[in-house]
């Protein structure tokens, strides 16, 4: 159940805090370096629909909706941190990532 708690924690963070892409990218890179692993070049298994379906029953212990919806939300939150987006962005609670102009207005 501990692994699913990580999904819940990340989902809550994505719904609660305003975050800057650069700080999160640095934290992710340092975590992978410390563990001696590389960032995956494709969508991680844990962010796929198949994974969400496989763990849906265990997810019912958490006080939010379907696991598939949570995984979809986390894909929107996490994937731009490791692929695609290179310029600075800001994440407002519940997203999505906004361009630099939104940061300047904050």
Coordinates of C-alpha atoms in Angstrom, one line a residue:
X1 CA 0.0 0.0 0.0
X2 CA 3.0 2.3 0.5
X3 CA 3.6 2.7 -3.2
X4 CA 0.0 3.8 -3.7
X5 CA 0.4 6.3 -0.9
X6 CA 3.1 8.0 -3.0
X7 CA 0.5 8.5 -5.8
X8 CA -1.9 10.0 -3.3
X9 CA 0.7 12.3 -1.9
X10 CA 1.8 13.5 -5.4
X11 CA -1.8 14.0 -6.4
X12 CA -2.5 16.1 -3.2
X13 CA 0.7 18.2 -3.9
X14 CA -0.5 18.8 -7.4
X15 CA -3.9 20.0 -6.2
X16 CA -2.6 22.1 -3.3
X17 CA 0.6 24.0 -4.2
X18 CA 1.9 26.4 -6.8
X19 CA 5.1 25.0 -8.1
X20 CA 7.9 26.0 -10.5
X21 CA 9.1 23.6 -13.1
X22 CA 12.8 24.3 -12.7
X23 CA 12.8 23.5 -9.0
X24 CA 10.9 20.2 -9.5
X25 CA 13.2 19.2 -12.4
X26 CA 16.2 19.7 -10.3
X27 CA 14.7 17.7 -7.4
X28 CA 13.8 14.8 -9.8
X29 CA 17.3 14.8 -11.4
X30 CA 19.0 14.8 -8.0
X31 CA 16.8 11.9 -6.8
X32 CA 17.6 9.8 -9.9
X33 CA 21.3 10.6 -9.6
X34 CA 21.4 9.7 -5.9
X35 CA 19.7 6.4 -6.7
X36 CA 22.1 5.7 -9.6
X37 CA 19.3 5.5 -12.1
X38 CA 18.4 7.3 -15.3
X39 CA 15.2 9.1 -16.2
X40 CA 13.1 6.8 -18.4
X41 CA 13.0 7.9 -22.1
X42 CA 9.3 6.8 -22.3
X43 CA 6.2 7.1 -20.1
X44 CA 7.0 5.2 -16.9
X45 CA 4.9 2.1 -16.4
X46 CA 3.4 3.6 -13.2
X47 CA 1.8 6.4 -15.3
X48 CA 0.1 4.1 -17.8
X49 CA -3.5 3.1 -18.0
X50 CA -2.6 -0.5 -17.7
X51 CA -0.9 0.1 -14.3
X52 CA -3.9 2.1 -13.1
X53 CA -6.2 -0.7 -14.1
X54 CA -4.1 -3.3 -12.3
X55 CA -4.0 -1.3 -9.0
X56 CA -7.6 0.0 -9.1
X57 CA -9.0 -2.3 -6.4
X58 CA -6.2 -1.5 -3.9
X59 CA -6.8 2.3 -4.6
X60 CA -10.3 2.1 -3.2
X61 CA -8.7 2.5 0.3
X62 CA -8.0 6.2 -0.6
X63 CA -10.6 8.9 -0.2
X64 CA -10.6 10.2 -3.8
X65 CA -11.9 9.0 -7.1
X66 CA -10.8 6.3 -9.5
X67 CA -7.1 5.4 -9.7
X68 CA -7.3 5.8 -13.5
X69 CA -8.3 9.4 -13.0
X70 CA -5.5 10.0 -10.5
X71 CA -2.9 8.5 -12.8
X72 CA -4.2 10.6 -15.7
X73 CA -3.9 13.7 -13.5
X74 CA -0.3 12.8 -12.5
X75 CA 0.7 12.2 -16.1
X76 CA -0.3 15.8 -16.9
X77 CA 1.6 17.0 -13.8
X78 CA 4.8 14.9 -14.1
X79 CA 5.5 14.1 -17.7
X80 CA 6.3 17.7 -18.7
X81 CA 8.9 17.7 -16.0
X82 CA 11.0 15.1 -17.7
X83 CA 10.0 15.3 -21.4
X84 CA 9.0 18.1 -23.7
X85 CA 8.8 21.4 -21.8
X86 CA 12.2 23.0 -21.5
X87 CA 11.2 26.6 -20.7
X88 CA 10.2 27.7 -17.2
X89 CA 6.5 27.1 -16.4
X90 CA 4.4 27.4 -13.3
X91 CA 1.9 24.9 -12.0
X92 CA -1.1 26.3 -10.1
X93 CA -3.2 24.0 -8.0
X94 CA -4.9 21.4 -10.3
X95 CA -2.8 22.6 -13.3
X96 CA -2.0 22.7 -16.1
X97 CA 1.5 24.0 -16.6
X98 CA 1.3 27.7 -17.6
X99 CA 3.8 29.6 -19.7
X100 CA 6.4 32.1 -18.4
X101 CA 4.0 35.0 -18.8
X102 CA 1.9 33.5 -16.1
X103 CA 4.9 33.4 -13.7
X104 CA 5.6 37.1 -14.4
X105 CA 2.0 37.9 -13.5
X106 CA 2.1 36.0 -10.2

